[in-house]
C-alpha cells in the first residue's frame, strides 16, 4: 500500500463550460503523481487552472477525459480522505468555532464526548482555546484560518488540499501560519497539495514545486525543493536559486507569443 | 434561434394554461370551483368586445397610478428633505418609523368617511400605502450618497440647489426606483381592495360583482385580467429603470 | 440636551400630530363626526379593551394571520429550496411562480370566498397564497447565493445530500428568508384586514366595518388603531427576533 502514490493524475484534460458554446480548455495532458506524505505546491500564472486541478482532485469538479486516482480509487466525488482549506476560510458563519470543528465529527457519527474531546484538543493546538464560542465574524483572519484548518484536521484526512490558504492574510500572520503548517505536516505526515502564486512560499513549504503554463494549463516543469529549510528568510543558496529559477519560468509565461 | 427566443419563453405560459384546461376537464373539481381556461378566455374576449374590460382596466389603472404618482411626488420630496434638513429629519423620522410598518389598509374606512365612495378615497388609500415605502427608499438613497462626492461638487462651486439637482437626486435614483418598484404593486393591491369594498367599477368592482352573483367564470376572468395588468405595470417599471439607469450610468459616476 | 429627555425630544413630532388632531377636532375646523377628538377615540379604545366581547375578534384575526403565515413559511421555504436545488422542480414550477408573482394577491379575495366560504379557511388560504411567493423567492435567491466553498467544505467533511441542503443551503439562506418573511408579515396584515373588511363575521376588520356602518366613529378609529398597533408591534418583535437569529453576522 505504501508503494502506491497518494494521488495519481494521468492524461487529464478539462474544458470549462462543457456543453456550452463558450468552452475554454483549462487543463490539458496533466500527468502528476504525489507520494504518500509528500508536500507539493502548484504554481502558475492566474487562470492557469491550478485551482481547478485541486478541485478535480477534491472531487468537486467532475472531469471526463483522463484519470484521477486517490489512494488507489478513482475520484468520483468529495470524500473525507481529502480535506480542503480555502482562501476565504469557508467556515460556516452561523456556527461557533467549536460547532464548526464538531461538524465533520458529527457527520462521521463520532460519539459526542469523544468528538468534544478531539475538537477541544485541536482548538488548543490551534491556540484558539477561549474562542470556542465565538462566531467566525468575531475572529481575525489568521484565527479564522486556524479554525478552518482545525475543522479540516478533525476528520483526519490523509490528504490536505489547500487553495491559497494564506492569500487573504497579512504578511506577519502569513509567515506564522506557514511555520505552523510545516509543523503540522512534519508531525502528522499528511500528503499536502498546496496552490499558491507566492513562489517563496511554495519553495519554503514544499518538497516539489509543480509549475504550470498559462491557459490551457499544462505542467511545464517540476522543481525539486526537498532540501532542509530553516525559514523563508534563510541564506541557503539552494533556496534562492530555486526561487529565482521558478520566478523566471513563471514570468516567461507572461511574455507574448508564448504558450 | 434568437428570433425564436421570445416565442420559446411563451412556452411555459402556454403549458400552464394547458395544464389548467386539462385539470379542469378531468373533473376533479366542479366547473363552478374551477372553470375551464377556454371558457374563461371566451369571457375575457366577450368583456373586451363589449368594451367592459377596457373601461374597467382604465379605471383601475387610473386610480392605482394616480395614487402611486401622488405618493411618488410627496415621498420623494419628503425623503430628500429628510436627507437635506435636520428639522425635516427630526419631524419625519418618528412619523415614518411608525407609519412604515403599520398596515395602512386599516385606514380605508376612515378615508371612505372623509372622502366618500368615489375615486378620491381609492386614490388616497393607494397613495398612503405607497408613501412610506417611497419616502424611506428616497431617504436611504439620498443619505447614501458618497460624502466626498458632495464636497467635490461644493468645492467646484455648485450651489446647494445645484448639488441637490445634479448630485444627490441622480445618485439616489437607483434606490428611489427600487422604492417605486416595491410601491407600485402595493398601489394595485390597495386600489383593488378599495374597489371591492366601495364598488364604483374597475377590475376590483367587476370581481366583486362576479362573487356576488356566484359567477365563477367572471371571477377567474377578472383574476387573469388583473394578473395581466399587474405584469404590464411591473414590466413597464422595470423597463423604465433600465432606460433611466442606462442614461445615468453614462452621465455620472456610480456612487451607490 | 439631557440624555433622559432625548426619547421625549425624539417623539415630540408624534405628540405634536396628536395635539393637532385633538385641536382641529375640538375647534370645529372639521366636524367631530368625521374626525372625533383623539381623547374620545382613546376613551372608546379603553372601553373596547375592557370589553370581553372585543378580544375574540382580536384573537380571530391573530389566529388567521399566524396560521396563514406559518403555512406559507413552511411551504415557501420547501418550495424555494426545491426550486434552487433541483433543475426538474425549477423547470416544472418556475414558470408557474413567475406567472403568479405579478398578480396583486388581493384579487384572490373573492375566489377564496367562493372556494372556502366567509370563515377562517378563506382568510388563512388567502394569506397563505399572498405570503407564499415572497418567502419562496427570497429562499430561492438565498440558496442560489450560498457560497460554493461552504457546500464543498461540508461535502468534504462527510455531509450527504440532505445534510448539505439542511445544514448549508437552508442555513445560508436564513438571512434572505427573514427578509422575505418581513415582507410577508406586512402582506399578512394587508390581506387579513382587507378580507375581513370585505366579508366576514368576526375579526378586527369586521369590527371596523360594523362600527363604521353603525356610525360609531370613535370605536371605528379605535379598531383601526388597534390593527395598526398590532402591525407595528409584530414588525418590531420580528426585527428583534431576526437580529437575534442573525447574531452570528457580527
XYZ file of C-alpha atoms in Angstrom:
765
model
C 0.000 0.000 0.000
C 2.786 2.401 0.839
C 4.129 1.781 -2.669
C 1.061 3.259 -4.398
C 1.063 7.034 -4.731
C -1.412 9.045 -2.650
C -2.569 10.877 -5.767
C -2.108 9.887 -9.390
C -3.336 12.062 -12.257
C -2.968 10.673 -15.788
C -3.909 12.209 -19.137
C -6.273 14.696 -17.525
C -7.933 17.156 -19.868
C -10.617 19.545 -18.733
C -12.827 22.034 -20.528
C -14.588 24.692 -18.531
C -18.217 25.224 -19.536
C -18.512 21.853 -21.198
C -21.626 21.542 -23.336
C -21.943 25.286 -23.862
C -20.686 27.457 -26.682
C -18.063 29.241 -24.552
C -15.913 26.216 -23.795
C -12.450 27.002 -22.543
C -9.729 24.397 -22.497
C -8.469 24.817 -18.935
C -6.264 21.786 -18.335
C -4.513 19.595 -20.877
C -2.315 16.498 -20.636
C -1.821 16.658 -16.886
C 0.402 13.853 -15.543
C 1.174 14.030 -11.840
C 1.982 11.627 -9.072
C 2.175 12.601 -5.416
C 3.883 10.324 -2.910
C 2.282 9.462 0.401
C 3.374 12.094 2.911
C 4.707 14.433 0.262
C 4.150 18.196 0.244
C 3.797 19.647 -3.254
C 2.857 23.104 -4.463
C 1.105 24.072 -7.691
C 2.384 27.385 -9.046
C 1.494 29.272 -12.214
C 0.010 32.456 -13.645
C -3.594 33.336 -12.753
C -6.075 31.379 -14.799
C -3.683 28.511 -15.425
C -6.150 26.086 -13.895
C -4.163 25.205 -10.765
C -7.208 25.656 -8.539
C -9.333 23.694 -10.996
C -6.827 20.836 -10.782
C -7.030 20.966 -6.991
C -10.835 20.858 -7.066
C -10.840 17.987 -9.529
C -8.635 16.029 -7.116
C -11.041 17.093 -4.342
C -13.904 15.578 -6.315
C -15.890 18.815 -6.539
C -15.430 19.377 -10.267
C -16.370 16.402 -12.448
C -13.978 15.519 -15.281
C -14.420 13.330 -18.347
C -11.052 12.807 -20.009
C -8.201 11.159 -18.119
C -7.861 9.560 -14.755
C -7.577 10.892 -11.209
C -6.857 8.256 -8.591
C -6.631 8.876 -4.848
C -5.435 6.072 -2.582
C -5.985 3.586 -5.390
C -9.604 4.593 -6.081
C -10.844 6.674 -8.987
C -12.205 10.059 -7.840
C -15.955 10.350 -8.398
C -16.839 12.885 -5.701
C -15.664 14.509 -2.486
C -14.594 12.285 0.372
C -13.373 12.645 3.897
C -9.984 11.216 2.915
C -9.340 14.614 1.285
C -9.671 17.695 3.493
C -9.936 21.119 1.864
C -8.789 24.541 3.073
C -9.958 27.600 1.155
C -8.525 31.093 0.807
C -11.706 32.631 2.251
C -11.771 30.071 5.109
C -15.307 28.810 4.274
C -16.198 28.451 7.928
C -19.947 28.184 8.488
C -20.626 31.752 9.637
C -23.707 30.754 11.629
C -21.798 28.200 13.711
C -19.407 28.971 16.535
C -15.759 27.949 16.238
C -16.406 24.821 18.290
C -19.547 23.928 16.311
C -17.564 24.324 13.091
C -14.876 21.918 14.261
C -17.512 19.487 15.538
C -19.410 19.459 12.237
C -17.321 16.863 10.428
C -17.157 14.688 13.540
C -20.947 14.744 13.780
C -21.199 13.696 10.141
C -18.815 10.791 10.908
C -21.070 9.864 13.853
C -18.238 10.145 16.351
C -19.733 9.822 19.867
C -20.428 13.229 21.400
C -17.959 13.029 24.297
C -15.117 11.851 22.087
C -15.932 14.468 19.437
C -15.867 17.243 22.027
C -12.536 15.953 23.335
C -10.977 15.898 19.905
C -12.375 19.287 18.899
C -11.156 20.937 22.094
C -7.738 19.349 21.664
C -7.439 20.652 18.111
C -8.547 24.129 19.152
C -5.908 24.122 21.887
C -3.239 23.187 19.334
C -4.533 25.956 17.082
C -4.303 28.302 20.091
C -7.995 29.050 19.866
C -8.957 27.890 23.364
C -11.075 30.648 24.852
C -12.600 31.407 21.454
C -14.670 28.230 21.214
C -17.972 30.041 21.468
C -17.055 32.929 19.191
C -18.555 33.234 15.748
C -16.150 33.435 12.777
C -17.132 37.085 12.215
C -15.652 37.874 15.640
C -12.194 36.495 14.788
C -9.215 37.887 12.911
C -8.249 36.430 9.533
C -5.442 34.335 10.966
C -7.658 32.920 13.699
C -10.337 32.081 11.159
C -7.866 30.185 9.024
C -6.530 28.293 12.060
C -10.111 27.368 12.933
C -10.735 26.239 9.346
C -7.594 24.086 9.391
C -8.623 22.614 12.753
C -12.026 21.780 11.283
C -10.373 20.020 8.354
C -7.904 18.114 10.562
C -10.714 16.968 12.876
C -11.930 14.340 10.424
C -8.321 13.112 9.981
C -7.994 13.229 6.204
C -4.907 11.583 4.628
C -4.601 14.409 2.149
C -4.840 18.170 2.619
C -5.880 20.190 -0.426
C -5.134 23.861 0.171
C -6.200 26.649 -2.197
C -4.095 29.751 -1.440
C -4.940 29.299 2.237
C -2.810 32.237 3.363
C -3.666 34.540 0.449
C -6.112 36.619 2.460
C -3.793 37.171 5.439
C -1.379 39.989 6.213
C 2.362 39.360 5.827
C 3.172 38.661 9.502
C 0.238 36.341 10.097
C 1.127 34.632 6.882
C 4.645 33.710 7.943
C 3.446 32.479 11.344
C 0.850 30.313 9.614
C 3.493 28.912 7.262
C 5.557 27.802 10.263
C 2.526 26.156 11.819
C 1.604 24.364 8.616
C 5.112 22.962 8.287
C 4.870 21.784 11.870
C 1.514 20.085 11.236
C 2.912 18.419 8.121
C 6.031 17.189 9.906
C 4.176 15.812 12.905
C 1.244 14.173 11.074
C 2.913 13.049 7.850
C -0.071 14.072 5.753
C 0.070 14.451 1.999
C -0.392 18.109 1.057
C -1.267 19.695 -2.276
C -0.845 23.435 -1.932
C -1.933 26.032 -4.505
C -0.263 29.431 -4.327
C 1.036 32.205 -6.524
C 3.690 33.122 -3.960
C 6.881 31.455 -5.222
C 8.857 31.898 -1.966
C 6.010 30.342 -0.008
C 5.901 27.398 -2.413
C 9.643 26.767 -2.228
C 9.744 27.157 1.532
C 6.862 24.803 2.268
C 7.100 22.052 -0.285
C 9.327 19.211 -1.401
C 8.417 19.668 -5.036
C 7.036 22.682 -6.873
C 4.874 21.965 -9.913
C 4.952 24.798 -12.408
C 2.058 25.255 -14.787
C 1.765 27.124 -18.078
C -0.877 29.733 -18.711
C -4.152 28.577 -20.257
C -4.537 25.872 -21.267
C -2.752 24.703 -18.125
C -0.067 22.127 -18.765
C 2.695 21.010 -16.438
C 5.755 22.937 -17.563
C 8.305 21.800 -15.060
C 8.634 20.097 -11.679
C 11.322 21.572 -9.420
C 12.774 19.535 -6.578
C 12.900 21.691 -3.438
C 13.305 18.942 -0.840
C 16.409 20.388 0.805
C 16.335 21.217 4.537
C 14.941 24.681 5.251
C 15.372 26.992 8.170
C 12.843 29.641 7.228
C 11.707 31.787 4.353
C 14.399 34.352 5.169
C 17.146 31.731 5.007
C 20.539 32.451 3.467
C 20.723 28.939 1.966
C 21.788 29.462 -1.672
C 19.687 26.493 -2.831
C 16.572 28.275 -1.610
C 17.386 31.426 -3.551
C 18.377 29.507 -6.658
C 15.087 27.634 -6.655
C 13.065 30.814 -6.109
C 14.926 32.674 -8.866
C 14.587 29.774 -11.287
C 10.842 29.361 -10.716
C 10.261 33.107 -10.891
C 11.966 33.303 -14.244
C 9.963 30.416 -15.536
C 6.633 31.874 -14.331
C 7.482 35.297 -15.751
C 8.208 33.750 -19.124
C 4.552 32.730 -19.211
C 3.511 36.365 -19.408
C 5.679 37.146 -22.421
C 3.853 37.494 -25.751
C 3.937 34.666 -28.243
C 4.467 32.102 -25.550
C 2.367 29.003 -24.827
C -32.589 30.956 -32.991
C -32.571 34.424 -31.448
C -35.809 35.276 -33.238
C -37.425 32.185 -31.776
C -36.441 33.020 -28.216
C -39.429 35.269 -27.331
C -41.699 32.503 -28.597
C -39.836 29.914 -26.564
C -40.302 31.948 -23.396
C -44.051 31.816 -24.009
C -43.983 28.013 -23.916
C -44.166 27.681 -20.113
C -47.110 30.116 -20.054
C -48.921 28.001 -22.610
C -48.045 24.889 -20.621
C -49.621 26.380 -17.500
C -52.805 27.232 -19.395
C -52.860 23.780 -20.978
C -52.495 22.208 -17.556
C -55.339 24.363 -16.226
C -57.580 23.318 -19.117
C -56.682 19.652 -18.712
C -57.087 19.656 -14.945
C -60.477 21.378 -15.194
C -61.637 18.929 -17.853
C -60.566 15.985 -15.706
C -63.465 16.939 -13.448
C -61.714 16.586 -10.098
C -63.121 19.979 -9.135
C -66.547 21.113 -10.285
C -66.865 23.636 -13.120
C -68.019 26.121 -10.521
C -64.868 25.839 -8.381
C -62.537 25.706 -11.369
C -63.980 26.669 -14.750
C -62.078 25.629 -17.871
C -59.494 28.028 -19.186
C -61.129 28.054 -22.627
C -64.421 29.201 -21.102
C -62.642 31.887 -19.081
C -60.774 33.043 -22.187
C -64.055 33.328 -24.035
C -65.457 35.510 -21.246
C -62.419 37.771 -21.394
C -62.974 38.135 -25.131
C -66.671 38.991 -24.584
C -65.765 41.552 -21.915
C -63.262 43.047 -24.318
C -65.749 43.123 -27.216
C -68.385 44.840 -25.072
C -65.904 47.496 -24.036
C -66.406 46.470 -20.402
C -62.871 45.242 -19.968
C -61.084 48.313 -21.277
C -63.265 50.597 -19.191
C -62.543 48.633 -16.029
C -58.834 48.422 -16.759
C -58.822 52.153 -17.418
C -60.469 52.931 -14.082
C -58.215 50.672 -12.047
C -55.133 51.851 -13.899
C -56.051 55.498 -13.354
C -56.700 55.060 -9.611
C -53.608 52.968 -8.935
C -51.290 55.161 -10.979
C -52.775 58.399 -9.593
C -52.292 57.161 -6.011
C -48.824 55.923 -6.830
C -47.934 59.192 -8.580
C -49.141 61.278 -5.661
C -47.116 59.143 -3.271
C -44.075 59.384 -5.546
C -44.292 63.176 -5.607
C -44.743 63.518 -1.854
C -42.477 60.633 -0.913
C -39.509 61.789 -2.973
C -39.940 65.346 -1.669
C -40.118 64.270 1.955
C -37.273 61.777 1.528
C -34.976 64.392 0.001
C -35.988 66.934 2.643
C -35.163 64.436 5.390
C -31.747 63.848 3.882
C -31.045 67.551 3.497
C -32.529 69.208 6.560
C -32.164 68.419 10.250
C -35.573 69.869 11.056
C -37.301 67.753 8.424
C -35.463 64.688 9.681
C -36.463 65.435 13.257
C -40.101 65.750 12.304
C -40.499 62.932 9.808
C -38.243 60.231 11.249
C -40.608 59.122 14.044
C -43.616 59.554 11.749
C -42.045 57.343 9.100
C -40.751 54.760 11.564
C -44.286 54.341 12.903
C -46.006 54.688 9.540
C -43.772 52.335 7.571
C -44.607 49.017 9.249
C -48.264 49.675 10.119
C -50.992 48.254 7.874
C -52.347 51.364 6.125
C -55.317 49.492 4.720
C -56.967 49.772 8.145
C -57.360 53.470 7.282
C -59.645 52.688 4.352
C -62.968 53.076 6.213
C -61.733 56.396 7.606
C -60.952 57.625 4.095
C -64.389 56.436 2.987
C -65.853 58.553 5.750
C -63.789 61.593 4.797
C -63.663 61.433 1.037
C -66.774 59.478 0.105
C -67.030 56.398 -2.066
C -65.687 57.862 -5.318
C -62.235 57.954 -6.824
C -60.773 60.278 -4.175
C -60.747 57.773 -1.333
C -59.385 54.998 -3.572
C -56.574 57.207 -4.821
C -55.862 58.415 -1.281
C -55.566 54.936 0.233
C -53.272 53.827 -2.593
C -51.140 56.931 -2.058
C -50.949 56.373 1.701
C -49.954 52.734 1.186
C -47.093 53.781 -1.138
C -45.943 56.957 0.603
C -43.814 55.483 3.399
C -42.120 52.960 1.107
C -41.085 55.675 -1.348
C -40.069 58.100 1.403
C -37.882 55.532 3.148
C -36.143 54.438 -0.044
C -35.567 58.003 -1.234
C -34.137 58.973 2.141
C -31.812 55.955 2.248
C -30.705 56.638 -1.316
C -30.064 60.319 -0.657
C -28.107 59.872 2.602
C -26.147 57.073 0.967
C -24.512 59.490 -1.465
C -20.756 59.495 -1.001
C -19.724 62.455 1.159
C -16.593 63.141 -0.872
C -18.744 63.494 -3.917
C -20.771 66.267 -2.283
C -17.619 68.028 -1.078
C -16.155 67.842 -4.548
C -19.287 69.383 -6.074
C -19.406 72.168 -3.490
C -15.720 72.953 -3.878
C -16.227 73.213 -7.635
C -18.677 75.998 -6.910
C -22.028 74.207 -7.145
C -24.829 75.889 -5.203
C -26.957 73.947 -2.722
C -29.801 73.514 -5.191
C -27.368 72.528 -7.919
C -25.879 69.888 -5.633
C -29.361 68.578 -4.940
C -30.372 68.533 -8.585
C -27.131 67.422 -10.134
C -25.594 65.181 -7.495
C -27.991 63.930 -4.832
C -31.021 63.152 -6.993
C -29.130 61.300 -9.733
C -27.106 59.348 -7.181
C -30.248 58.408 -5.253
C -32.128 57.356 -8.386
C -31.414 53.603 -8.214
C -32.770 53.364 -4.670
C -35.710 55.662 -5.467
C -36.609 53.382 -8.360
C -36.343 50.374 -6.056
C -38.892 52.098 -3.826
C -41.142 52.667 -6.855
C -40.846 49.015 -7.804
C -41.940 47.902 -4.348
C -44.699 50.512 -4.133
C -46.442 50.069 -7.490
C -47.715 46.523 -6.820
C -48.866 47.753 -3.386
C -50.805 50.557 -5.101
C -52.532 47.982 -7.272
C -53.324 45.668 -4.350
C -54.767 48.561 -2.358
C -56.762 50.020 -5.243
C -58.367 46.643 -5.883
C -59.345 46.316 -2.228
C -60.825 49.817 -2.359
C -62.831 48.939 -5.453
C -64.033 45.691 -3.941
C -65.162 47.351 -0.735
C -66.659 50.550 -2.181
C -67.709 49.447 -5.639
C -67.545 52.097 -8.341
C -66.285 49.944 -11.169
C -62.756 48.984 -12.029
C -61.416 45.470 -12.139
C -61.992 45.120 -8.384
C -65.618 46.136 -8.870
C -66.070 43.562 -11.641
C -64.543 40.928 -9.402
C -66.899 41.760 -6.566
C -69.942 41.609 -8.865
C -68.851 38.187 -10.063
C -68.558 36.982 -6.496
C -71.980 38.387 -5.533
C -73.645 36.648 -8.464
C -71.641 33.465 -7.891
C -70.262 33.853 -11.404
C -67.029 31.899 -11.110
C -66.172 32.256 -14.802
C -66.280 36.026 -14.374
C -64.166 35.714 -11.231
C -61.421 33.779 -12.995
C -61.621 36.108 -15.987
C -61.111 39.026 -13.613
C -58.114 37.378 -11.943
C -56.467 36.726 -15.314
C -57.152 40.322 -16.396
C -55.702 41.689 -13.177
C -52.665 39.438 -13.486
C -52.060 40.818 -16.984
C -52.406 44.410 -15.770
C -50.031 43.677 -12.869
C -47.491 42.087 -15.200
C -47.647 45.009 -17.637
C -47.172 47.592 -14.864
C -44.275 45.715 -13.240
C -42.556 45.079 -16.588
C -43.094 48.702 -17.587
C -41.422 49.987 -14.447
C -38.529 47.560 -14.862
C -38.100 48.841 -18.423
C -38.175 52.431 -17.198
C -35.489 51.572 -14.661
C -33.249 50.117 -17.348
C -33.713 53.175 -19.554
C -33.106 55.669 -16.749
C -30.124 53.926 -15.203
C -28.589 53.366 -18.603
C -28.704 57.098 -19.201
C -27.353 57.784 -15.727
C -24.515 55.344 -15.988
C -23.187 57.379 -18.896
C -23.866 60.774 -17.382
C -22.350 60.354 -13.936
C -20.025 58.170 -11.919
C -21.787 55.464 -9.984
C -21.630 56.044 -6.249
C -24.017 53.597 -4.733
C -29.652 68.180 25.963
C -30.006 65.863 28.944
C -29.949 62.267 27.805
C -33.077 61.452 29.821
C -35.019 63.938 27.708
C -33.765 62.578 24.416
C -36.524 59.995 23.843
C -39.123 62.668 24.621
C -37.500 65.028 22.116
C -37.396 62.249 19.517
C -41.102 61.536 19.824
C -42.226 65.151 20.093
C -43.349 65.191 16.432
C -45.824 62.397 17.106
C -47.078 64.259 20.148
C -47.488 67.398 18.036
C -49.548 65.482 15.484
C -51.728 64.112 18.283
C -52.258 67.627 19.652
C -53.063 68.878 16.166
C -55.655 66.136 15.785
C -57.252 66.973 19.128
C -57.094 70.703 18.371
C -58.699 70.797 14.950
C -61.425 68.459 16.072
C -62.220 70.406 19.262
C -62.016 73.754 17.491
C -64.511 72.534 14.936
C -62.186 73.030 11.943
C -63.506 69.696 10.741
C -66.657 68.126 12.078
C -66.210 65.942 15.141
C -68.311 63.466 13.234
C -65.627 62.975 10.563
C -62.732 63.303 12.958
C -63.646 62.511 16.566
C -61.255 64.164 19.031
C -58.307 61.929 19.905
C -59.356 61.845 23.563
C -62.755 60.467 22.561
C -61.059 57.829 20.438
C -58.757 56.896 23.314
C -61.740 56.652 25.661
C -63.535 54.431 23.150
C -60.368 52.370 22.817
C -60.165 51.851 26.549
C -63.772 50.753 26.800
C -63.139 48.282 23.982
C -60.076 46.874 25.734
C -62.023 46.200 28.923
C -64.962 44.767 26.998
C -64.681 40.948 26.980
C -66.547 40.709 23.662
C -63.751 42.665 21.936
C -60.999 40.112 22.487
C -62.440 37.209 20.493
C -62.182 39.458 17.424
C -58.525 40.180 18.169
C -57.760 36.501 18.611
C -59.702 35.566 15.486
C -57.605 37.995 13.417
C -54.338 36.983 15.068
C -55.081 33.279 14.649
C -55.894 33.650 10.945
C -52.791 35.697 10.285
C -50.497 33.386 12.233
C -51.906 30.236 10.632
C -51.673 31.563 7.069
C -48.191 32.933 7.573
C -46.932 29.768 9.283
C -48.163 27.518 6.485
C -46.691 29.892 3.895
C -43.349 29.851 5.725
C -43.090 26.061 5.718
C -44.335 25.573 2.157
C -42.462 28.627 0.851
C -39.117 27.522 2.255
C -39.553 24.000 0.909
C -40.619 25.390 -2.472
C -37.771 27.900 -2.616
C -35.118 25.349 -1.685
C -36.526 22.855 -4.206
C -36.573 25.466 -6.973
C -32.952 26.324 -6.281
C -31.716 22.787 -5.748
C -33.494 20.720 -8.349
C -33.440 21.520 -12.046
C -36.542 19.388 -12.591
C -38.574 21.276 -9.988
C -37.336 24.558 -11.424
C -38.418 23.623 -14.947
C -41.779 22.392 -13.727
C -42.742 25.054 -11.189
C -40.535 28.010 -12.141
C -42.886 29.285 -14.858
C -45.904 28.951 -12.555
C -44.142 31.021 -9.905
C -43.147 33.644 -12.460
C -46.672 33.919 -13.825
C -48.251 34.095 -10.413
C -45.769 36.595 -8.989
C -47.099 39.866 -10.502
C -50.734 39.085 -9.628
C -51.911 41.518 -6.934
C -52.967 38.970 -4.353
C -55.971 40.951 -3.162
C -57.611 39.879 -6.439
C -57.876 36.416 -4.893
C -60.143 37.510 -2.030
C -63.430 36.785 -3.869
C -62.044 33.496 -5.155
C -61.082 32.254 -1.703
C -64.581 33.143 -0.528
C -66.177 31.136 -3.334
C -63.876 28.221 -2.522
C -63.943 28.266 1.261
C -66.825 30.485 2.425
C -66.546 33.532 4.673
C -64.972 31.860 7.715
C -61.393 31.238 8.844
C -60.430 28.928 5.985
C -60.791 31.523 3.254
C -58.668 34.056 5.174
C -55.977 31.541 6.057
C -55.800 30.319 2.469
C -55.653 33.867 1.133
C -52.813 34.817 3.491
C -51.027 31.597 2.620
C -51.220 32.421 -1.094
C -50.186 36.027 -0.558
C -47.136 35.160 1.568
C -46.029 32.052 -0.298
C -44.199 33.751 -3.165
C -42.335 36.450 -1.215
C -40.972 33.694 1.040
C -40.310 31.207 -1.772
C -38.489 33.705 -3.995
C -36.420 35.028 -1.076
C -35.480 31.454 -0.151
C -34.635 30.686 -3.771
C -32.352 33.709 -4.031
C -30.758 32.905 -0.679
C -29.956 29.319 -1.623
C -28.617 30.376 -5.016
C -26.370 32.872 -3.248
C -24.833 30.380 -0.824
C -21.038 30.333 -1.089
C -19.974 27.341 -3.182
C -17.000 26.752 -0.905
C -19.317 26.214 2.079
C -21.072 23.430 0.181
C -17.725 21.928 -0.811
C -16.396 22.146 2.745
C -19.438 20.353 4.108
C -19.232 17.695 1.392
C -15.572 17.005 2.154
C -16.394 16.769 5.867
C -18.783 13.942 5.058
C -22.132 15.689 4.616
C -24.605 13.807 2.427
C -27.248 15.286 0.153
C -29.773 16.017 2.901
C -27.135 17.388 5.236
C -25.963 19.740 2.503
C -29.498 21.004 1.974
C -30.335 21.331 5.658
C -27.017 22.412 7.161
C -25.650 24.623 4.396
C -28.201 25.603 1.724
C -31.001 26.327 4.184
C -28.826 27.842 6.901
C -27.058 30.029 4.348
C -30.416 31.262 3.056
C -31.724 32.243 6.507
C -30.901 35.975 6.144
C -32.822 36.129 2.860
C -35.661 34.045 4.251
C -36.019 36.504 7.121
C -36.101 39.443 4.698
C -38.828 37.693 2.705
C -40.668 36.897 5.923
C -40.758 40.578 6.866
C -42.384 41.411 3.532
C -44.780 38.516 4.077
C -45.636 39.781 7.555
C -46.703 43.150 6.119
C -48.664 41.339 3.400
C -50.392 39.223 6.069
C -51.891 42.291 7.711
C -52.961 43.855 4.416
C -54.742 40.721 3.223
C -56.166 39.916 6.651
C -57.739 43.326 7.142
C -58.845 43.611 3.503
C -60.631 40.288 3.512
C -62.205 40.933 6.903
C -63.373 44.366 5.790
C -64.836 42.927 2.629
C -66.741 39.997 4.018
C -66.519 38.362 7.402
C -68.440 37.799 10.600
C -65.553 38.049 13.011
C -62.200 39.768 13.404
C -60.917 43.327 13.670
C -61.655 44.174 10.032
C -65.226 43.060 10.608
C -65.414 45.265 13.720
C -64.093 48.314 11.848
C -66.724 47.794 9.179
C -69.569 47.251 11.672
C -68.708 50.327 13.724
C -68.421 52.331 10.517
C -71.782 51.100 9.263
C -73.245 51.930 12.683
C -71.695 55.435 12.601
C -69.818 54.726 15.846
C -66.757 56.537 14.624
C -64.664 56.770 17.816
C -64.924 52.981 18.068
C -64.098 52.610 14.383
C -60.987 54.769 14.790
C -60.025 52.773 17.880
C -60.261 49.469 15.979
C -58.223 50.856 13.068
C -55.602 51.965 15.559
C -55.643 48.533 17.180
C -54.816 46.966 13.828
C -52.035 49.482 13.240
C -50.628 48.927 16.711
C -50.667 45.172 16.126
C -48.921 45.560 12.780
C -46.315 47.827 14.310
C -45.744 45.544 17.317
C -45.474 42.462 15.103
C -42.856 44.169 12.953
C -40.856 45.300 15.980
C -40.982 41.836 17.521
C -39.941 40.338 14.208
C -36.972 42.677 13.910
C -35.803 41.687 17.400
C -36.154 38.014 16.538
C -34.283 38.456 13.254
C -31.454 40.351 14.958
C -31.129 37.514 17.478
C -31.200 34.818 14.815
C -28.557 36.659 12.804
C -26.318 37.467 15.776
C -23.543 35.453 14.113
C -23.165 38.135 11.469
C -21.228 40.277 13.927
